[in-house]
Each structure stands twice: as C-alpha cells, then as structure tokens.
Coordinates of C-alpha atoms and ligand atoms in Angstrom, one line a residue:
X199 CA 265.7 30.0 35.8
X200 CA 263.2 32.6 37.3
X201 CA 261.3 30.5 40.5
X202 CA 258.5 28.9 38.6
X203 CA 254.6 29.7 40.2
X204 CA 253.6 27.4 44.0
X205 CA 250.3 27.3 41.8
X206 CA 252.0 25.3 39.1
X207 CA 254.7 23.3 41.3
X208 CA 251.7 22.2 43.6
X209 CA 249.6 20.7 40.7
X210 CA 250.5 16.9 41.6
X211 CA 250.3 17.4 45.2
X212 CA 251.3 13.4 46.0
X213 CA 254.5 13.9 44.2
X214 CA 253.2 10.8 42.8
X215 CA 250.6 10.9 39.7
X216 CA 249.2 7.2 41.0
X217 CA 250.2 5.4 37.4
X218 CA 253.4 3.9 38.1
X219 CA 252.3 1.0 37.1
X220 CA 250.8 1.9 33.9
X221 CA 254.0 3.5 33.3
X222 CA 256.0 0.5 33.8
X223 CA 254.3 -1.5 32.4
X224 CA 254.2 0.2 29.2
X225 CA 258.3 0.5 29.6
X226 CA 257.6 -3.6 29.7
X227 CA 256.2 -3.6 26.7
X228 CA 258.8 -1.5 25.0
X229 CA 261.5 -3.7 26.0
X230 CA 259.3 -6.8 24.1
X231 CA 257.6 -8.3 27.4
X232 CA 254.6 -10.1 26.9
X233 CA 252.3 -7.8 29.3
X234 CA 248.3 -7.6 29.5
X235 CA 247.4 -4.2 30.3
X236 CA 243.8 -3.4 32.1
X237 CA 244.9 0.0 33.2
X238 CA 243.8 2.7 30.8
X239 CA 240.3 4.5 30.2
X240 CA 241.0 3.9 26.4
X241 CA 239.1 1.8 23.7
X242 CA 240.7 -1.1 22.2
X243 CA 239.2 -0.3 18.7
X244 CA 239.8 3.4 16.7
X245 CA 237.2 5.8 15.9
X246 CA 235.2 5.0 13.5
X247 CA 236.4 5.3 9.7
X248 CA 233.6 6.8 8.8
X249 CA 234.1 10.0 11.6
X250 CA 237.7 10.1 9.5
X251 CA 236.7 10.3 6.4
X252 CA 233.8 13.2 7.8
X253 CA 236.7 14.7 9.4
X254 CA 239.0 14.4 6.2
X255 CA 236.3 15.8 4.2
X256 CA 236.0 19.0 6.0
X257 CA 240.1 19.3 6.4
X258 CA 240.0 19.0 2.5
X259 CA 236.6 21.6 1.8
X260 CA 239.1 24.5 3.8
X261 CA 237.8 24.0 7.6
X262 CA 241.5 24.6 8.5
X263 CA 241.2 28.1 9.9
X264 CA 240.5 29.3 13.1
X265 CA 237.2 28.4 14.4
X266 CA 234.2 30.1 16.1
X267 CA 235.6 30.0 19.4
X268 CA 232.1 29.0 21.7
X269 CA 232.2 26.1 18.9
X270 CA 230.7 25.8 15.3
X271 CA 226.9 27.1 15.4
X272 CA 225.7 23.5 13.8
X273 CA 228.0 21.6 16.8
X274 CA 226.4 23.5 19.9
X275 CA 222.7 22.8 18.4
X276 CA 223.4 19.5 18.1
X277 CA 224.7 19.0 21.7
X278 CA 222.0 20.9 22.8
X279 CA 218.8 18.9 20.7
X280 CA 220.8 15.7 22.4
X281 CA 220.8 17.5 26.0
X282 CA 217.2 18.1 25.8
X283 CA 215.9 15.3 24.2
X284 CA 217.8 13.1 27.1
X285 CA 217.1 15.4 29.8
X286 CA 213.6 17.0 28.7
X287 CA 215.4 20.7 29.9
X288 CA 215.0 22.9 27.7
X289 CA 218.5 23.8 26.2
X290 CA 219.8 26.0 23.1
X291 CA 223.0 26.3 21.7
X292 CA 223.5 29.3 24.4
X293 CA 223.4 27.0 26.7
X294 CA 226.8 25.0 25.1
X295 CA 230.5 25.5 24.7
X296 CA 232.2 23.3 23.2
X297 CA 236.1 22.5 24.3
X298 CA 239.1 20.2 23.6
X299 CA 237.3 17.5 25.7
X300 CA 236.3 17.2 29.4
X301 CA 239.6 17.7 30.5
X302 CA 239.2 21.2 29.2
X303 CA 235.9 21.5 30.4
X304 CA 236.9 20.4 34.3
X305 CA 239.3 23.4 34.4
X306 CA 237.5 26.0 32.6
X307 CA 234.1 24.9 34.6
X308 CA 236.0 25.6 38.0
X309 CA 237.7 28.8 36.9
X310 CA 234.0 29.8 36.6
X311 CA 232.8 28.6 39.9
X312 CA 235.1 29.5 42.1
X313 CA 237.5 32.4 43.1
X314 CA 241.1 32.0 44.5
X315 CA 241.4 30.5 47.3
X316 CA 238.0 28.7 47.3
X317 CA 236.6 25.1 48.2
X318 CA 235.9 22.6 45.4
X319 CA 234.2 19.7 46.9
X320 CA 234.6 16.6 44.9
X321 CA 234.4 12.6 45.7
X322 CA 236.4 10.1 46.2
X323 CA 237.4 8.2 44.7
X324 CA 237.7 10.2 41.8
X325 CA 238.9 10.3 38.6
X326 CA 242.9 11.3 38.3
X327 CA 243.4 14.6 37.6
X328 CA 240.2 15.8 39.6
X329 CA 242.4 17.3 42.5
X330 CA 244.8 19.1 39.8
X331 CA 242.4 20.2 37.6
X332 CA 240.8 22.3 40.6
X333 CA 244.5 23.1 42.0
X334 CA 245.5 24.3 38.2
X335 CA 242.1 27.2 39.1
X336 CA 243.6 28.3 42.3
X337 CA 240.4 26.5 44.1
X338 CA 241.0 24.1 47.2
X339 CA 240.3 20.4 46.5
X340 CA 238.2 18.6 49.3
X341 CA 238.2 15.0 48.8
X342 CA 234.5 13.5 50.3
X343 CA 235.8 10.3 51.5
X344 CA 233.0 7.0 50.7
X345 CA 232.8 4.3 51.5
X346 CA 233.0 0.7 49.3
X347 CA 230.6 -1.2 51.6
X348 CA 227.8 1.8 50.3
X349 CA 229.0 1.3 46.8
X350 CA 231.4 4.5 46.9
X351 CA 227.9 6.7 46.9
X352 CA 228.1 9.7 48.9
X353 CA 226.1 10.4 52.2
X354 CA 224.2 13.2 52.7
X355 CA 225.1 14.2 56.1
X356 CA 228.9 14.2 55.2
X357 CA 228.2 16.4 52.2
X358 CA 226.3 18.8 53.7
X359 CA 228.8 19.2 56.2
X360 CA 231.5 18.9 54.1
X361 CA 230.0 22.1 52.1
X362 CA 229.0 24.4 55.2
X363 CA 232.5 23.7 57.1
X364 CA 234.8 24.8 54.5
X365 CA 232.0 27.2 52.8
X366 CA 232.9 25.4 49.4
X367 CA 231.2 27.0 46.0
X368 CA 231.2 23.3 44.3
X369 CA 230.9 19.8 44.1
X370 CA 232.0 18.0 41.1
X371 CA 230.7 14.3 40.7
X372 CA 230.8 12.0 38.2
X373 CA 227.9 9.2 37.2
X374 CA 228.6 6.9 35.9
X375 CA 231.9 6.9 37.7
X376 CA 235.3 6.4 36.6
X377 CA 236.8 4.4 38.7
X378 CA 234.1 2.3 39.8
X379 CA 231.4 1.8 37.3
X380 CA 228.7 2.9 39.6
X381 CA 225.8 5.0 38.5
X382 CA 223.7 7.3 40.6
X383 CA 220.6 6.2 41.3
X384 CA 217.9 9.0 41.8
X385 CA 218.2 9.2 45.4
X386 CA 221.3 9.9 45.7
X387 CA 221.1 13.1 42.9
X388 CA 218.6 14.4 44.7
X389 CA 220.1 14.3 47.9
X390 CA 223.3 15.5 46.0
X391 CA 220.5 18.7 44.5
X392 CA 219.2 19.5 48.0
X393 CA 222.9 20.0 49.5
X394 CA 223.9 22.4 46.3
X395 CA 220.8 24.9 46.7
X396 CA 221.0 24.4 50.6
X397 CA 224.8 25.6 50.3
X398 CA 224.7 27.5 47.4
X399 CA 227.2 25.3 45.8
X400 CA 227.4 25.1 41.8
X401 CA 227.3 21.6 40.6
X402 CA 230.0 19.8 37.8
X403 CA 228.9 17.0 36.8
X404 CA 230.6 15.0 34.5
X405 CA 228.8 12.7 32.6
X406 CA 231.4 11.8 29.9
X407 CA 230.1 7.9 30.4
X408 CA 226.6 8.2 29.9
X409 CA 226.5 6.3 26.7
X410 CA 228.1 3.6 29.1
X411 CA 225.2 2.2 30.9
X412 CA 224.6 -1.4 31.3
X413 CA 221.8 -1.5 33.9
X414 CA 218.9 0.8 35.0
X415 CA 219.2 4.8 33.6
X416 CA 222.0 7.9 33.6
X417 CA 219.9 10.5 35.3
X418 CA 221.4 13.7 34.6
X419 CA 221.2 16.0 37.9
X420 CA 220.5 19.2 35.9
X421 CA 216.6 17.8 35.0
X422 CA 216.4 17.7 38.5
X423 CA 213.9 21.0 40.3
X424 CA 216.0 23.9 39.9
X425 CA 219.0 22.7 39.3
X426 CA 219.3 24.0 35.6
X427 CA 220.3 27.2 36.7
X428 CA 223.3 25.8 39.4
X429 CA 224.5 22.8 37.5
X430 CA 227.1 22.7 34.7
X431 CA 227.3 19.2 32.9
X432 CA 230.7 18.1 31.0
X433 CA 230.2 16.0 28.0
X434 CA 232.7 14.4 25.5
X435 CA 233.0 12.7 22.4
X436 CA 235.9 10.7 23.8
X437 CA 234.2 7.7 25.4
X438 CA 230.9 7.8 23.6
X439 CA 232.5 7.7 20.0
X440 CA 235.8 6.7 20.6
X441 CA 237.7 9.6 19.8
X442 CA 239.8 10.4 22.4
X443 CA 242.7 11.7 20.6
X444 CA 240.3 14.4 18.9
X445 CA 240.2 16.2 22.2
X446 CA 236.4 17.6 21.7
X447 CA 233.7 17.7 24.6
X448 CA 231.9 20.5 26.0
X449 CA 229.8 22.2 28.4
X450 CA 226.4 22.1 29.2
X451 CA 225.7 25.6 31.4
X452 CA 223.4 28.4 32.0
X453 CA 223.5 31.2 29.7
X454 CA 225.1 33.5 31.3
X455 CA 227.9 31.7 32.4
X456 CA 228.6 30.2 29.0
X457 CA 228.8 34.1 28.5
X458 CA 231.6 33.8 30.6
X459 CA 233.2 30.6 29.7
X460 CA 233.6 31.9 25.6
X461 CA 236.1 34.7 27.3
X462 CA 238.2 31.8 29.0
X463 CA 238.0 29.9 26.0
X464 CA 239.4 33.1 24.2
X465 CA 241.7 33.6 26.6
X466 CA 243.1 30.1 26.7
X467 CA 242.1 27.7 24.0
X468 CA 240.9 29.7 21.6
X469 CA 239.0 26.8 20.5
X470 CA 238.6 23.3 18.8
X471 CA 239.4 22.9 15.1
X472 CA 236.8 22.8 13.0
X473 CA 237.2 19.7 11.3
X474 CA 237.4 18.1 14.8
X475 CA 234.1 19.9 14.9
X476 CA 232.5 18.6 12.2
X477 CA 233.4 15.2 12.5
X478 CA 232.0 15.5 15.7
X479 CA 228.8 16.7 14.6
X480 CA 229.0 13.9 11.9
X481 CA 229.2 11.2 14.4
X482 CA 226.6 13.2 16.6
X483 CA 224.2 12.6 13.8
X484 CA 225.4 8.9 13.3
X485 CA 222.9 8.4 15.5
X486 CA 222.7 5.7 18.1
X487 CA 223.5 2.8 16.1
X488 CA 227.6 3.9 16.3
X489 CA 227.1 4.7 19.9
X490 CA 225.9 1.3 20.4
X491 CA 228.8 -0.8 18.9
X492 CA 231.8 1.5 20.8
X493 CA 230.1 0.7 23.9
X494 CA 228.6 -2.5 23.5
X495 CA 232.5 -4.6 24.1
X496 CA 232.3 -3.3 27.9
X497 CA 228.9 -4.4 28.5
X498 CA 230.0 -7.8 27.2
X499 CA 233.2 -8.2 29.3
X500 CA 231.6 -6.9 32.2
X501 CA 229.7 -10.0 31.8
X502 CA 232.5 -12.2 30.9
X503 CA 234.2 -10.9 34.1
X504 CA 231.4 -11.5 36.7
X505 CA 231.2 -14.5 35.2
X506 CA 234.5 -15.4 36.2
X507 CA 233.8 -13.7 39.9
X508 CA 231.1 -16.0 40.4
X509 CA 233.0 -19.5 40.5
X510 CA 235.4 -17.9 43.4
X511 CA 234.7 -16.1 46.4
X512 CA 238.1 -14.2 47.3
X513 CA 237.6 -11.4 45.1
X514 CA 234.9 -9.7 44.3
X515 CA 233.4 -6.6 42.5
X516 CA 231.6 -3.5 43.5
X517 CA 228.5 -3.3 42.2
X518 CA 228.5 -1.0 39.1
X519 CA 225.8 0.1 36.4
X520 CA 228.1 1.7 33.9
X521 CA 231.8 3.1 32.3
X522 CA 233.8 0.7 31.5
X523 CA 235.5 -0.4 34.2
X524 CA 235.1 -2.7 37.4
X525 CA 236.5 -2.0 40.7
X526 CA 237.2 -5.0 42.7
X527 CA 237.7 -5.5 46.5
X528 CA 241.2 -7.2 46.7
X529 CA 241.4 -7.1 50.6
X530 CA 241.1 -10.6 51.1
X531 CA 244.6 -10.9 49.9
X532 CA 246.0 -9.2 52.8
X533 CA 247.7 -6.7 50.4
X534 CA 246.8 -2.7 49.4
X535 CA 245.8 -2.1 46.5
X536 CA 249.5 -0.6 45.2
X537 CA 251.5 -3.9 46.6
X538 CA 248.8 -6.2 44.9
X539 CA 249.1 -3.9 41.6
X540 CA 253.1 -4.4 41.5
X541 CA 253.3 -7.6 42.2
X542 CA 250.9 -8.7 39.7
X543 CA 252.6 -7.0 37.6
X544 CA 256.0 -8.6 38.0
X545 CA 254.6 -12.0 39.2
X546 CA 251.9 -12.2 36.0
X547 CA 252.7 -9.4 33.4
X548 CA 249.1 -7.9 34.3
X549 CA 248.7 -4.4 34.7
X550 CA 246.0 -3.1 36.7
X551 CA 245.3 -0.1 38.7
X552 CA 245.5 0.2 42.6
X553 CA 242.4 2.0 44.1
X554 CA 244.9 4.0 46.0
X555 CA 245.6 5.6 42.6
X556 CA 241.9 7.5 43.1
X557 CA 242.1 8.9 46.3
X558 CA 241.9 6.9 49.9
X559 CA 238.6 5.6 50.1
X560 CA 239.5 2.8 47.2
X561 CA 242.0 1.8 49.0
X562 CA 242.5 -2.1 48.8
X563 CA 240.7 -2.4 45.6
X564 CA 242.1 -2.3 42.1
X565 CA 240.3 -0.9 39.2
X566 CA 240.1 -2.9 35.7
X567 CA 239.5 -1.1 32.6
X568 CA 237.4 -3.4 30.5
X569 CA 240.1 -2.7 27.0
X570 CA 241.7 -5.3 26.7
X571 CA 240.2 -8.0 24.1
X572 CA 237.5 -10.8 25.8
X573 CA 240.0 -13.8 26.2
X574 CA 243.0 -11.7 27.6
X575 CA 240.7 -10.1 29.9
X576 CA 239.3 -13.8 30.7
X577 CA 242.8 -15.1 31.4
X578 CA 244.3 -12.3 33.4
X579 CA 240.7 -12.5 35.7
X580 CA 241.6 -16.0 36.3
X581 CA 245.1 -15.3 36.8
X582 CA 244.4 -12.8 39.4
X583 CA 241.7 -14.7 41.3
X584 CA 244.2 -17.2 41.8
X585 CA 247.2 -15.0 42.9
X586 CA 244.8 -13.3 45.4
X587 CA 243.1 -16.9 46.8
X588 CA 246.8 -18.1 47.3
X589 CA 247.9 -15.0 49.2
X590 CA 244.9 -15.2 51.6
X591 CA 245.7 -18.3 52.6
Ligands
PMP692 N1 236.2 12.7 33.2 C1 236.4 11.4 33.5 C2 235.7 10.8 34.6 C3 237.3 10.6 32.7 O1 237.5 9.3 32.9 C4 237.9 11.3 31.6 C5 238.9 10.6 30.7 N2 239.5 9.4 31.2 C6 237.7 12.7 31.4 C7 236.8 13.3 32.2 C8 238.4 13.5 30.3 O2 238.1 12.9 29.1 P1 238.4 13.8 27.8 O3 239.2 15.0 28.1 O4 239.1 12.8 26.8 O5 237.0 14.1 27.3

C-alpha cells in the first residue's frame, strides 16, 4: 500500500478517540447486558413523524436529484429569516450555506479561516472531534485550558495571549457547551469579540444547542458591534429537531466568504439531498411548538438530576444553562474521571463519559447526557452518588 498522508494518520492525535467506554458499553449491550447508557449527544425519541412524512413527500414528488449545492433557495431564506429574527443582524440567504450538519460545517468553516500550517484556537473542554476537525484542514489545534472552579468560561487575558503568541486566525467556541451545559453570558462574548478584532482572529461559533436553553438567553456573538463581518455561526437541525441521522446544518457567514465556502462544498460535498432539505425547511416552519417538545425532556431531567444532587454533598454539578448534558465534579471520590467512568461501568452497568474524554481541563469530572428515560436516569444518579460517597471515604 502507497504510505497513506501524516495529515490523515495524525487526525486522532491521542491514539485514543476518548469513548472507550461508550464503545464497550454498547459491546455490553450486544452481548444482552442490562446497561444504562448516559454517554451519547443523541435524543431518546425519533424525529418527528411528521418531518418523515414532509421528507417522504418530497422523495416521492422527484426531489431525488442533485441539489443546488449552497442549499435549496426556500432552505437558506428560512435559516436566514430565523438568524435575523433571533439575532436582529440583518442576514439573507447569501449570507447561508447549508451542509450535512455541523460536523460539515466545523471543517469546511476552518478550511476558510485558515491556511496550512495555521493556529485554530479553540476551548477546552471541547466537543470531540474539535481538535480533528481543525487537524483534518491542515490548521494547528490550541486547546485554551479553563478552569471548572470559573464554570469552564474562558479568561480574557489567557485568550488574548493565547491568540498573539501563536498568531492564530481563529477561535472556535461553543454556547451552550457540549460537554458542560454552560451558556455564555454576555460578558464573556464580549470579552471573547474584543480579543477577535484585537487579533484579527475569525470567530466559529457553534451554536447547534441554542434551542437548548433552560435558564437566562443564547446570545449569539455575531449581534455583537462588528462582529458580523468576522464571525461565522454553525447551526444544525440535529439537536434542535431531532434529526441527527439527516445530517443537515449550515453556516451562518459573510457574503463573501459563503462565496467561498459554495466552491468547497462543490469540491467536497456537493451538497445535502433535497428531500433532507425540504424536510428541514418543513420542520423550520413547524414553528416553535416542535422545538419545544424535543427539547423540553432535558430541561425536565436536568431538574430531576439536581434534584437528586441536592440530598448528597459528594458530587456535584457545574453550573450549566443549557444542552443537554450535565458535567459533574467527581473528585471527591479520589478517582479521574476515566477510572471512575470504568469502574462504574463494570461495578453498576452505567455508562458515562470521563471529562478527560474533552480535553484536560475536565479532568475529574464526568459528563452525563441527559437521554436516557427520567427513572433510569433517576436510578443511575443515585447509584452513582453512592459509589462516589463510598470511595471517598
Ligand atoms: N457541535 C457540537 C458541540 C456537537 O455536540 C455536535 C454533535 N454532537 C456537533 C457540533 C455536530 O452535530 P451535527 O453534525 O449532527 O450537526
């Protein structure tokens, strides 16, 4: 075989992808173990039948063929009327390209920031496949470490010098954050919006959980004072409407570098099918109603869990705003977050995921997706406060 690309080979630089314990615990399952799983971003119910049956309905009218590559005229309006009317910036469907989700949109949004060899400044701890994603572009990843005891927000000073030090052209962030439910407040973006146009630095933002807010607003950093023309915001109809398997997000950008994005797109994806499109644009126009019920179980078990918090005191939660997940501080069990993850597993048939798993700043914490149905995700809590009181002891 012909030596394969460093580029490609270097993608999972850990040699580790951090979900060994997702992965065996799903091998559990397989072999008939009883095995309640917290671990994956994922809903617990199916997109919506009526999305389907819009989705059907354009398969069946001939929406089979190739499709406009920037994304069905109708489609980027629509994101773009939603944009605006949440943000108040003015945005047309110019300003949009829609892609096979986020996942898409956090490679192709790098390729456009930054030239081989680059910095991409992102934080941690981050979502998984941040530090790949930018790899995948030939960019440099720089992790910006936070800290738990400041709610995993970033600092100021560290990001400024974090940018001028390794003369990065972006910083990606994500509010509200996967893997610790916290939101932005307004400070913080605009602290984030003076480093960018002090630095120069583009900003991603991904904001595929902003229809995941339980307390206070999602700001989106792009309404901010001039920070239209530097920002590029990653949406998806994965979390918001439950369709992650339809693989259809987008991006949010200036003109001209939409412009530029279309010819990646033609160069790569070539697209999203349109009757992923229009069912899409269908559930767009749903209205808030159907964006209510998919996220409406998280904000009820984020309850349930806290609840459960409250009658112990050796574990305990960051404090987070949105997504659906909750990070908790497991250091009182005098375990990382990896050893406490395995050993739940095998001890308890719980599957969680260590903090280590997003980076080094989570570290001794474990994330819990908020997927599982109300009274397994009760029991587990319970079962997991008590595993961690009786190893601090
Ligand atoms: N960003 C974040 C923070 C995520 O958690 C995810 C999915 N888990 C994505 C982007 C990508 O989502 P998708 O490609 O399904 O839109």
């Amino acid at each position: 075989m012909p030596r394969l690309s460093d580029r490609i080979c270097t993608l999972n630089d850990a040699g580790s992808d951090g979900w060994e314990v997702f992965y065996r615990a799903r091998e559990m399952v397989a072999a008939g173990e009883r095995v309640i799983e917290l671990t994956i971003g994922e809903h617990d119910i199916r997109t919506d039948a009526s999305i389907l049956e819009a989705m059907h309905t354009s398969a069946m009218s001939g929406h089979t063929g190739y499709a406009m590559v920037p994304g069905v005229r109708d489609l980027r309006k629509a994101v773009a009327q939603r944009v605006e009317q949440r943000t108040g910036v003015p945005t047309k469907a110019e300003n949009v390209l829609i892609t096979p989700g986020g996942q898409a949109a956090l490679f192709a949004t790098h390729m456009a920031a930054c030239q081989p060899g680059d910095t991409a400044l992102y934080i941690d701890p981050y979502y998984a496949t941040y530090p790949g994603s930018i790899r995948g572009t030939s960019a440099v990843p720089h992790a910006i470490r936070t800290r738990a005891d400041n709610a995993f927000l970033p600092d100021r000073t560290e990001l400024a010098t974090a940018a001028r030090t390794t003369q990065a052209k972006s910083l990606l962030i994500n509010s509200p954050n996967n893997p610790t439910g916290t939101v932005y407040p307004r400070e913080t973006l605009m602290d984030i919006a003076d480093v960018c146009k002090q630095e120069d630095l583009w900003l991603i933002s991904d904001e595929v959980y902003d229809t995941q807010i339980w307390e206070g607003e999602h700001l989106s950093p792009r309404a901010l004072p001039d920070m239209a023309e530097r920002t590029m915001v990653i949406g998806s109809m994965s979390k918001s409407h439950a369709m992650t398997g339809s693989r259809v997000g987008w991006i949010v950008a200036p003109k001209e570098a939409i412009t530029r994005l279309i010819d990646l797109a033609t160069a790569t994806t070539y697209g999203v099918p349109g009757y992923i499109q229009d069912a899409a644009l269908f559930a767009l126009n749903a209205g808030p109603e159907l964006e209510a019920k998919v996220a409406e179980p998280f904000a009820r078990r984020r309850d349930l869990v806290l609840g459960i918090l409250a009658d112990q005191n050796t574990v305990t939660a960051i404090p987070s705003a949105g997504a659906m997940y909750l990070m908790l501080d497991i250091r009182a069990s005098r375990l990382s977050g990896r050893d406490f993850a395995e050993r739940l597993l095998d001890q308890h048939r719980i599957a969680v995921m260590p903090g280590e798993s997003f980076g080094t700043s989570a570290a001794g914490h474990i994330r819990l997706a908020l997927t599982t149905d109300d009274a397994k995700l009760a029991q587990a809590v319970r079962e997991l406060c008590a595993f961690a009181k009786d190893l601090s002891q």
